Short mmCIF file of C-alpha atoms in Angstrom, two decimals:
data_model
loop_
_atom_site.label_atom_id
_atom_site.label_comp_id
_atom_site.label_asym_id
_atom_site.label_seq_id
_atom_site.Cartn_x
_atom_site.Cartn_y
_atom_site.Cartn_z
CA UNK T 1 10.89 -1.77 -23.10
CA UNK T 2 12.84 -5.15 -21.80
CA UNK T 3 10.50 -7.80 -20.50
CA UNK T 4 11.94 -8.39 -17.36
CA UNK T 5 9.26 -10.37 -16.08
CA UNK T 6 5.79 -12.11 -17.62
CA UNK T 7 4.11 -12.15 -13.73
CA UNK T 8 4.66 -10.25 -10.32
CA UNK T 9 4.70 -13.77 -9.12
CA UNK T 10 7.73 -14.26 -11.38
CA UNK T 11 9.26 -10.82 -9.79
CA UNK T 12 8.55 -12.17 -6.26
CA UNK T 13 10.63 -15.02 -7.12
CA UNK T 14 13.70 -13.15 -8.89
CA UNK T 15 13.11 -10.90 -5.56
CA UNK T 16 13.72 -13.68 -3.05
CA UNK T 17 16.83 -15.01 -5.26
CA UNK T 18 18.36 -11.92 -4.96
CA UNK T 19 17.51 -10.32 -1.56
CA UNK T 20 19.05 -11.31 1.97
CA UNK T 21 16.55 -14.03 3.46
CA UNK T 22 15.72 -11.12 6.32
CA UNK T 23 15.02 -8.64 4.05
CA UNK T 24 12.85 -11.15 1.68
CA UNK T 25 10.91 -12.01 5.06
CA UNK T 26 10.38 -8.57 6.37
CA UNK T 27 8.25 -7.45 2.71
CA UNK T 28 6.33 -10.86 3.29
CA UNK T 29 5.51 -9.80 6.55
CA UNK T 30 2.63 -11.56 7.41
CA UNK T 31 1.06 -11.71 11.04
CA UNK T 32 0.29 -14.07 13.26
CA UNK T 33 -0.33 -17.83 11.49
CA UNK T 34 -0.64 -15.58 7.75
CA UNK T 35 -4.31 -16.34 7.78
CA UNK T 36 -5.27 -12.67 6.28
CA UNK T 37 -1.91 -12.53 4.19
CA UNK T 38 -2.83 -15.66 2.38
CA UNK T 39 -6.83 -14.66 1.97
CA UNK T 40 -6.31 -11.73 0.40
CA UNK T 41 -4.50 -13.40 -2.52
CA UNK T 42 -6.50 -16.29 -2.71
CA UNK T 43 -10.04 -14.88 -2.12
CA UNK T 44 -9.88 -13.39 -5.33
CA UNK T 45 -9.64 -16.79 -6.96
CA UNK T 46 -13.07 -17.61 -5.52
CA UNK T 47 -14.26 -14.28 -7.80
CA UNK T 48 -15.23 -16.02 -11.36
CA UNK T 49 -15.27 -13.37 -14.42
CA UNK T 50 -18.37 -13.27 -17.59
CA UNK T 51 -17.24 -12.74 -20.74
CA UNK T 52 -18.65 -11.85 -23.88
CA UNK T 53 -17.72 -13.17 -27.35
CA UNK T 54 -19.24 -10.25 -29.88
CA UNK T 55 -19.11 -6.48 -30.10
CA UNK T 56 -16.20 -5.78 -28.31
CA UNK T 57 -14.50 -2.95 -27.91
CA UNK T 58 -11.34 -2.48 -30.25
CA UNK T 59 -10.47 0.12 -27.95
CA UNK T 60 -10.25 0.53 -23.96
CA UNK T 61 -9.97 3.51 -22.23
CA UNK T 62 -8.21 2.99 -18.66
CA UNK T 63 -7.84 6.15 -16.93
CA UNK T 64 -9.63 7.69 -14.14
CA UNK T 65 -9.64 10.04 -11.49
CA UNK T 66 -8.49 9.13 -7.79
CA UNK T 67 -8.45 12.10 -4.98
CA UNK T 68 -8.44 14.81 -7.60
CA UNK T 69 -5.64 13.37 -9.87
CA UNK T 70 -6.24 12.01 -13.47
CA UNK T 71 -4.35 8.81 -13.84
CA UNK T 72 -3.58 6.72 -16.70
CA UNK T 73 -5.07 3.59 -15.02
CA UNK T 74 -6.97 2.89 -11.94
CA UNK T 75 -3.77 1.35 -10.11
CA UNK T 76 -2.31 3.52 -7.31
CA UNK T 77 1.21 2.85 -5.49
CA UNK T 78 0.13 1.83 -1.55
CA UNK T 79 2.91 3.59 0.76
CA UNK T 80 4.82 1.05 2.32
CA UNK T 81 7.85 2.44 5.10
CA UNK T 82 11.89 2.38 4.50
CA UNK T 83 11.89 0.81 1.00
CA UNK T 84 15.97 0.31 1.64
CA UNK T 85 15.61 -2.87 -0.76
CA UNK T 86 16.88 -0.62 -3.49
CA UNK T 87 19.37 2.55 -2.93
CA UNK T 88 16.74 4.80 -5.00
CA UNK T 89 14.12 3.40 -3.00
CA UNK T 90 10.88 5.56 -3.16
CA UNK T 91 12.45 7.80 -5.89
CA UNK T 92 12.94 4.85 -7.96
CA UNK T 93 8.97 3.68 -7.10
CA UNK T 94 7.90 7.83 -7.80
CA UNK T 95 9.60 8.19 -11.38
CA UNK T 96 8.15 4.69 -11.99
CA UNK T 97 4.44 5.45 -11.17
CA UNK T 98 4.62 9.40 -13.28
CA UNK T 99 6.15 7.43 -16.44
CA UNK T 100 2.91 5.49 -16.01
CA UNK T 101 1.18 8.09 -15.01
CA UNK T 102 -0.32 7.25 -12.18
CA UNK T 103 0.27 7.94 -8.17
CA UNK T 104 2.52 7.01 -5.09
CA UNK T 105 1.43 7.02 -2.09
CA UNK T 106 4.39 7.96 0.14
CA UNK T 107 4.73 7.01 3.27
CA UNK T 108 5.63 8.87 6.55
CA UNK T 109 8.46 5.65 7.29
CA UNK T 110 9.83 6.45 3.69
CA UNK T 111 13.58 6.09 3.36
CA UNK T 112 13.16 9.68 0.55
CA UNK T 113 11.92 12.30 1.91
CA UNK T 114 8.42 14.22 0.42
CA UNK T 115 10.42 16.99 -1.30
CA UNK T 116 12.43 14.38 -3.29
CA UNK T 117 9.85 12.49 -4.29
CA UNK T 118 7.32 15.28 -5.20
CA UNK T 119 9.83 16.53 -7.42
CA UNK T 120 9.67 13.66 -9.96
CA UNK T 121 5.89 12.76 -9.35
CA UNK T 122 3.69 15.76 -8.31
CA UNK T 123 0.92 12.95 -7.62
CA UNK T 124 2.17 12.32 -4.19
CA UNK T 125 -0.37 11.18 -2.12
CA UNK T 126 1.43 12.12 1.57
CA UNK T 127 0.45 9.14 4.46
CA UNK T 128 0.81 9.62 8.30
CA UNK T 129 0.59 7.45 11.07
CA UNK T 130 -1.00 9.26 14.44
CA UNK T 131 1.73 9.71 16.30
CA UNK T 132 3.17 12.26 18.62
CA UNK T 133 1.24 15.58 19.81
CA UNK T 134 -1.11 17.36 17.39
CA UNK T 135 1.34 19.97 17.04
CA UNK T 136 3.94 17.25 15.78
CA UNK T 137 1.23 15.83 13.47
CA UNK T 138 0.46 19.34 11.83
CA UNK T 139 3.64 20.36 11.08
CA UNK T 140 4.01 17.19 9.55
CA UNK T 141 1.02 18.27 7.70
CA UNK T 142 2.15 21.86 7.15
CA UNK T 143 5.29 20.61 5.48
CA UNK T 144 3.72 17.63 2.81
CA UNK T 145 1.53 20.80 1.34
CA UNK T 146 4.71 23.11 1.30
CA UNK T 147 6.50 19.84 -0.95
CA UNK T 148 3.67 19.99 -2.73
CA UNK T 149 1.49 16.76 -1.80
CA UNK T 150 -1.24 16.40 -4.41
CA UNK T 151 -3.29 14.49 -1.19
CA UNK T 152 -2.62 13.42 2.80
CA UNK T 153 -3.76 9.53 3.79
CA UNK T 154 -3.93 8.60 7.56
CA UNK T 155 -3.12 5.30 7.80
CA UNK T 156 -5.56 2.97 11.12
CA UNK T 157 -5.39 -0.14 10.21
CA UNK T 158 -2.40 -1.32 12.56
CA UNK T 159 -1.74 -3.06 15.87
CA UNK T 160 1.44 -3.80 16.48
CA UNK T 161 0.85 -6.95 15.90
CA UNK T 162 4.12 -8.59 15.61
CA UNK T 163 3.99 -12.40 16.13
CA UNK T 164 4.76 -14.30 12.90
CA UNK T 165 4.50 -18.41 13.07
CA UNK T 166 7.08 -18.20 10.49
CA UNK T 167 9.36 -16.14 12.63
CA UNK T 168 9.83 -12.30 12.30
CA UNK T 169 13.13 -11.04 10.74
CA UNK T 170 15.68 -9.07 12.81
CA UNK T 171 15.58 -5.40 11.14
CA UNK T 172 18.55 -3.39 12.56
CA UNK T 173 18.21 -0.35 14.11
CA UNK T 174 21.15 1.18 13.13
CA UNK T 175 24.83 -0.03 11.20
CA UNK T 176 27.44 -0.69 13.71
CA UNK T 177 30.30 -3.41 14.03
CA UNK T 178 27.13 -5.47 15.66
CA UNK T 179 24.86 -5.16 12.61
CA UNK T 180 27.52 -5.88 10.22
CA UNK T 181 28.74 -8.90 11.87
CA UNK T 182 25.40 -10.03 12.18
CA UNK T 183 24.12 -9.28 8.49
CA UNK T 184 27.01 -10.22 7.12
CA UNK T 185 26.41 -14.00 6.50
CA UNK T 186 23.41 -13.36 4.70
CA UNK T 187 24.21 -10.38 2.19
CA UNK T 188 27.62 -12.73 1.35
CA UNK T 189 25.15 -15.29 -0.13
CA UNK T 190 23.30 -12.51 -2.50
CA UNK T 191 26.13 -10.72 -4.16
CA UNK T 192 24.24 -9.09 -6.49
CA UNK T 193 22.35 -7.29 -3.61
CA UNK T 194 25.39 -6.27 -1.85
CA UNK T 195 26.95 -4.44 -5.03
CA UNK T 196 24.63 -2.67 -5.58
CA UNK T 197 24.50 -0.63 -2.40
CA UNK T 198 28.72 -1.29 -2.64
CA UNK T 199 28.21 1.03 -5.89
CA UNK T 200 26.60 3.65 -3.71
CA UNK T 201 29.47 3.61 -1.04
CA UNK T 202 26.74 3.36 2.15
CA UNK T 203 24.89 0.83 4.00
CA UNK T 204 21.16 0.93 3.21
CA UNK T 205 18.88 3.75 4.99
CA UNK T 206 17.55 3.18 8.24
CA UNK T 207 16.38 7.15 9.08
CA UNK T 208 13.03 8.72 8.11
CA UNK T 209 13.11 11.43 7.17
CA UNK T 210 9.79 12.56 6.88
CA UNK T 211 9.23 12.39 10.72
CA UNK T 212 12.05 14.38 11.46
CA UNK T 213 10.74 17.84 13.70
CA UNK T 214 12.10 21.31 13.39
CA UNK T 215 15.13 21.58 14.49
CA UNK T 216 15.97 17.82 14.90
CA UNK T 217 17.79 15.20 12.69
CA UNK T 218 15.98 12.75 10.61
CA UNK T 219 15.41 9.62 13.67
CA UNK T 220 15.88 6.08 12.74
CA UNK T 221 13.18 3.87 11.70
CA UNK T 222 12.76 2.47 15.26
CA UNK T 223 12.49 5.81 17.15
CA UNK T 224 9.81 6.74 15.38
CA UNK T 225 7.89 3.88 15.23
CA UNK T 226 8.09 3.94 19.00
CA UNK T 227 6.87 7.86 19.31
CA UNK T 228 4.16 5.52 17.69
CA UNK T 229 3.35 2.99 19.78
CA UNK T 230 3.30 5.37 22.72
CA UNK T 231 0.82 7.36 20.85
CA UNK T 232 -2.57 7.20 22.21
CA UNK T 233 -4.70 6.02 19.32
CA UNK T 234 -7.08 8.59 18.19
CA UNK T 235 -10.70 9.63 18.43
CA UNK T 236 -13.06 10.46 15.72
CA UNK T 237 -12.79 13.52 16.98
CA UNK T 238 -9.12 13.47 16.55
CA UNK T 239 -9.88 12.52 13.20
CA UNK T 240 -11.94 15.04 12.48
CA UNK T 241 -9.44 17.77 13.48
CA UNK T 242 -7.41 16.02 10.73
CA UNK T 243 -9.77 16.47 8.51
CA UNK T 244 -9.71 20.46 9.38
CA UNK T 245 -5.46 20.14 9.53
CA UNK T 246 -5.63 19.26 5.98
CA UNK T 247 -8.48 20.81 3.55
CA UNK T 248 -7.94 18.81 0.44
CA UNK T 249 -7.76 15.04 -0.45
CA UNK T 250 -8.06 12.89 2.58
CA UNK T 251 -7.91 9.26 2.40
CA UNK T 252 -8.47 7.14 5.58
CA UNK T 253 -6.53 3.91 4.88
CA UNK T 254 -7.78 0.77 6.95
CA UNK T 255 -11.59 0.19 7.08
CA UNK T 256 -13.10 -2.57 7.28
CA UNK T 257 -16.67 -2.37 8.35
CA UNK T 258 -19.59 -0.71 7.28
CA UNK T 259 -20.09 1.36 10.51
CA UNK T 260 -17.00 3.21 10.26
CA UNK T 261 -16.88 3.58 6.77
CA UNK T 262 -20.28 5.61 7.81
CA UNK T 263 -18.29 7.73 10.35
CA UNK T 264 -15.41 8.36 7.97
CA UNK T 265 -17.92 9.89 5.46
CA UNK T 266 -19.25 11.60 8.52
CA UNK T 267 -16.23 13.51 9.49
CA UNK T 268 -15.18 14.37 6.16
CA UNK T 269 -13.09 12.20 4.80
CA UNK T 270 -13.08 12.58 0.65
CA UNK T 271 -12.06 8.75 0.34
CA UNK T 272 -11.76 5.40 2.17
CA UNK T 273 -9.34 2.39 1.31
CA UNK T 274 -10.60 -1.48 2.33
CA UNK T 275 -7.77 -2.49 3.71
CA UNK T 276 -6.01 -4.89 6.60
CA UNK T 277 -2.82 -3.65 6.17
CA UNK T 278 -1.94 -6.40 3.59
CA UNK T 279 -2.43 -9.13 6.89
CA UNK T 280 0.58 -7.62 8.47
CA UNK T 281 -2.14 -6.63 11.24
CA UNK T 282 -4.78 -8.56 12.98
CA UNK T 283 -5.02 -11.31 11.66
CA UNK T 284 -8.06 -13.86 11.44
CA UNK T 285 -9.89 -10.68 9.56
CA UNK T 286 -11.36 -11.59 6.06
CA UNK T 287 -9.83 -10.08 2.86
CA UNK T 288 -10.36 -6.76 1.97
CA UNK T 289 -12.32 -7.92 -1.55
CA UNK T 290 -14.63 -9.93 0.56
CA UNK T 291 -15.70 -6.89 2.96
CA UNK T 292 -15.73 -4.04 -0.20
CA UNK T 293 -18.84 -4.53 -1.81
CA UNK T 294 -21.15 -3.65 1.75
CA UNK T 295 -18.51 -0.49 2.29
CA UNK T 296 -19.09 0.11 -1.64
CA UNK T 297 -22.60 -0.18 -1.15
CA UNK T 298 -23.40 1.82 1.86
CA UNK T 299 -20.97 4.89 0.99
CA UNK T 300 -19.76 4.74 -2.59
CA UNK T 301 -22.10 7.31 -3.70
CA UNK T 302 -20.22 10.06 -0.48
CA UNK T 303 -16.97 9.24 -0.90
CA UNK T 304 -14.20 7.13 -3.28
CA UNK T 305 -13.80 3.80 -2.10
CA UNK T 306 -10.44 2.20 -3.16
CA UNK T 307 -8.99 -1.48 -2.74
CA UNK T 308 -5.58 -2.35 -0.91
CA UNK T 309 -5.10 -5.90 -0.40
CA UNK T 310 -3.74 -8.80 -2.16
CA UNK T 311 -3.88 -7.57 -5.96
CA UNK T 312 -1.18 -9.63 -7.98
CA UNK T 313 -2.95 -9.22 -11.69
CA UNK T 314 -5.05 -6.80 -13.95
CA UNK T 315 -8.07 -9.42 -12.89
CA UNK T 316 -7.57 -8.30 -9.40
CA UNK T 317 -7.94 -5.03 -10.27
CA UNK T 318 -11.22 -5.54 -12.74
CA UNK T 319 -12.78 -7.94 -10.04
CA UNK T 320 -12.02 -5.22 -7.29
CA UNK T 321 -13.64 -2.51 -9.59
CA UNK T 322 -16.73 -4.02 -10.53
CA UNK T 323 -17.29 -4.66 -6.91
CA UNK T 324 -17.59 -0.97 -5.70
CA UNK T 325 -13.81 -0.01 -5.76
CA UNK T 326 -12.85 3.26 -7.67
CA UNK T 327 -9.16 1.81 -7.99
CA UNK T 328 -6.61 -0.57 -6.63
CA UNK T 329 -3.65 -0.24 -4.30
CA UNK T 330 -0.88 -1.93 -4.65
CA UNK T 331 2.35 -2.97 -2.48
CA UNK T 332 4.01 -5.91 -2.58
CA UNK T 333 3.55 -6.10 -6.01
CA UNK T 334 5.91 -2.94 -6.85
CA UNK T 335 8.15 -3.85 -4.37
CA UNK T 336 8.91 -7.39 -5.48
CA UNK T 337 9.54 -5.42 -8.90
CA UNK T 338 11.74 -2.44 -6.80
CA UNK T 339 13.90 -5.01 -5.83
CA UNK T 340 14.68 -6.71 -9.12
CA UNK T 341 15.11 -3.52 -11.31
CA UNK T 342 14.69 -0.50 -9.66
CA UNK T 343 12.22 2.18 -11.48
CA UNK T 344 12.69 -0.20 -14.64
CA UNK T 345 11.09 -3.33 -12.38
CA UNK T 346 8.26 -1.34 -10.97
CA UNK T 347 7.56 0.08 -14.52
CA UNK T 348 7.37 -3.47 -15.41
CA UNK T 349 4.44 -4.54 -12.91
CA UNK T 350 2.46 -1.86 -13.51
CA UNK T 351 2.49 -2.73 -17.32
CA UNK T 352 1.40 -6.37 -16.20
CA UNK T 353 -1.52 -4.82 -14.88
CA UNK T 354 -2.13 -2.49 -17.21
CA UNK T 355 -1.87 -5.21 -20.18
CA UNK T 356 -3.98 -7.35 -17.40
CA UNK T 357 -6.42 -4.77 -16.84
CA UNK T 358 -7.39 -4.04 -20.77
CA UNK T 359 -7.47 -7.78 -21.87
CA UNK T 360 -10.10 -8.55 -19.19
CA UNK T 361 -11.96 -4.98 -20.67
CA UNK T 362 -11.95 -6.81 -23.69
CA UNK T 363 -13.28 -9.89 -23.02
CA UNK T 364 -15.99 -8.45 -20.64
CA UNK T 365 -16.97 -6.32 -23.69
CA UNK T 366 -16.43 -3.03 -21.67
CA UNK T 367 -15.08 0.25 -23.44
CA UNK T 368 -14.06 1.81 -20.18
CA UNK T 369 -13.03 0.95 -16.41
CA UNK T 370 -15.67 3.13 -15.61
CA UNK T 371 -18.13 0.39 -17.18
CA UNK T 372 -17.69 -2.55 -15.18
CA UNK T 373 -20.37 -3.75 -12.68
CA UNK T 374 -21.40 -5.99 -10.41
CA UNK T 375 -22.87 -8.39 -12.85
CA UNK T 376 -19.64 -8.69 -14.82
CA UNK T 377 -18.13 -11.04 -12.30
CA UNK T 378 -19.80 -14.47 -10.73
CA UNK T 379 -19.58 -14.28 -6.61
CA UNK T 380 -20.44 -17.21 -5.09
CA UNK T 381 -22.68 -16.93 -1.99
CA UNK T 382 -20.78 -17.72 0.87
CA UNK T 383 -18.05 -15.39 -0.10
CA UNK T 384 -18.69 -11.79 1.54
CA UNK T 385 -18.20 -10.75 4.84
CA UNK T 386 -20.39 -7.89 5.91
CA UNK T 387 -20.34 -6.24 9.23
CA UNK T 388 -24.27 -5.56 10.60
CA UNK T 389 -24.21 -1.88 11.69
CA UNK T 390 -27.15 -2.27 13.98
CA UNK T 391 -26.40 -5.25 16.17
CA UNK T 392 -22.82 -5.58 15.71
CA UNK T 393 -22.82 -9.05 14.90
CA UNK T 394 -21.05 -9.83 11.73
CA UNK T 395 -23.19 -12.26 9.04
CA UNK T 396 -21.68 -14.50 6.44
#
């Protein structure tokens, strides 16, 4: 395969060469002052790794299972909404993650819909927002197993937060004179960008499709997400309904604390991601590595625990694992590479993490993933954040 890139810092730069500065801004997407969005990178920096020098392993086996599906490596594509920075979009991200054999999680904002993209990767892992009525929600439901869905996630971890210090990016609701006259400034400084979707003779997709209801067209990105906001939030009783909606894999994306990582467990849930929503939420929370080994701890023997948050090399992924986490999600990461090269780019980040992933196996002298443990990495004191489950206070 072409190298297209060594690092996915290297594809985040090609990415913001090549995309319109909005477009750059709204993956970046950071709340607030970026104080999350900036810890979850760096925190894992604070995470030093111990190496061996003899008996090695010559060999390194990778794969594992996540909600029922054997994959190739313990990475898993995070679903991330409208991914109109490529015209394949999720496709592209879906034939990417099977030729690497591993899983996409797809979201409910996704520019594809589920039957497209279960047809070139039957390890779709569906995700849905709660929004609208409970009928609305299950025949969401009814129609990711119909496509096929290999798992559902229900994403929490979301607030609407939408103040940015940095200033948020206009996203257009639709293509009109308005939009193009707007836009038009920017995509004439990234030619490159604006070919591509020339090639395709339309304007990037702006309708999900996945939240359209019988009967109805596919609505625009901003309908739905406003059926969302005027959604009350739901119950754990809601949420255990869900959990009856949908009898297979369930993955509850978005905890944080040890208490409801408890309650998950509780009503059923087969598997929890750590996660803030890669700080595009509330921000001031700590990074998702720095709250996972308490939620490991208390619940990693009841359900699968995964990571989402900040991972940007195979070390991210090792440190992540040996703290409790059955496997990483990732989503900038492939999308920086989306943007560059399509399937080919995504294709190449996962192999960074792969190659990342089984040279820190190596040199930790472990013959499996399934190996590492807590005493494989160095974590200094002050660097967890645990949430007290008794008195609600949290302790550092």
């Amino acid at each position: 395969m072409t190298t297209w890139f060594e690092t996915v810092a290297e594809a985040e730069r090609r990415a913001k060469r090549l995309l319109p500065r909005s477009v750059y801004l709204a993956i970046v997407a950071g709340s607030e002052s970026g104080r999350t969005l900036r810890d979850n990178v760096s925190a894992f920096d604070e995470i030093d790794l111990a190496p061996h020098v003899a008996d090695l392993p010559a060999t390194r086996d990778l794969s594992t299972l996540v909600l029922g599906q054997k994959l190739a490596l313990p990475v898993v594509i995070s679903p991330v909404g409208v991914q109109a920075i490529h015209p394949e979009g999720e496709v592209a991200v879906a034939r990417a993650a099977a030729a690497r054999g591993t899983a996409i999680g797809l979201s409910s904002y996704a520019s594809r819909s589920i039957e497209d993209v279960v047809q070139v990767n039957p390890m779709t892992f569906f995700q849905i927002y709660w929004s609208g009525s409970r009928a609305q929600i299950q025949e969401r439901i009814e129609r990711a197993a119909k496509a096929g869905a290999a798992a559902l996630i229900v994403t929490l971890d979301w607030t609407f937060s939408h103040a940015r210090d940095w200033g948020s990016p206009r996203i257009p609701e639709r293509y009109d004179a308005a939009t193009v006259a707007r836009m038009t400034p920017q995509v004439l400084t990234r030619p490159r960008w604006a070919a591509r979707w020339a090639r395709t003779g339309r304007p990037p997709m702006l309708t999900v499709p996945n939240m359209r209801t019988r009967g109805a067209p596919a609505p625009r990105f901003f309908e739905a997400y406003a059926e969302w906001m005027q959604t009350p939030p739901p119950t754990w009783d809601d949420l255990r309904w869900l959990r009856r909606t949908w009898p297979g894999p369930f993955l509850l994306k978005g905890v944080g604390r040890v208490d409801d990582s408890l309650r998950a467990a509780e009503a059923g849930f087969t598997a929890i991601s750590v996660s803030n929503h890669g700080g595009n939420n509330l921000d001031g929370t700590p990074a998702a590595i720095r709250v996972l080994p308490a939620i490991a701890a208390a619940v990693g023997r009841d359900v699968e625990v995964l990571l989402d948050g900040g991972i940007r090399r195979g070390t991210d992924v090792v440190k992540s694992l040996a703290l409790g986490a059955s496997a990483a999600m990732i989503g900038r990461a492939y999308l920086w590479g989306l943007a560059v090269a399509g399937q080919t780019g995504v294709e190449n980040v996962l192999d960074i993490l792969r190659a990342g992933i089984d040279s820190t196996l190596l040199g930790l002298g472990k013959a499996s993933v399934h190996d590492l443990e807590p005493h494989d990495v160095l974590v200094p004191d002050s660097f967890a954040r645990t949430v007290n489950t008794f008195d609600n206070t949290t302790t550092r």
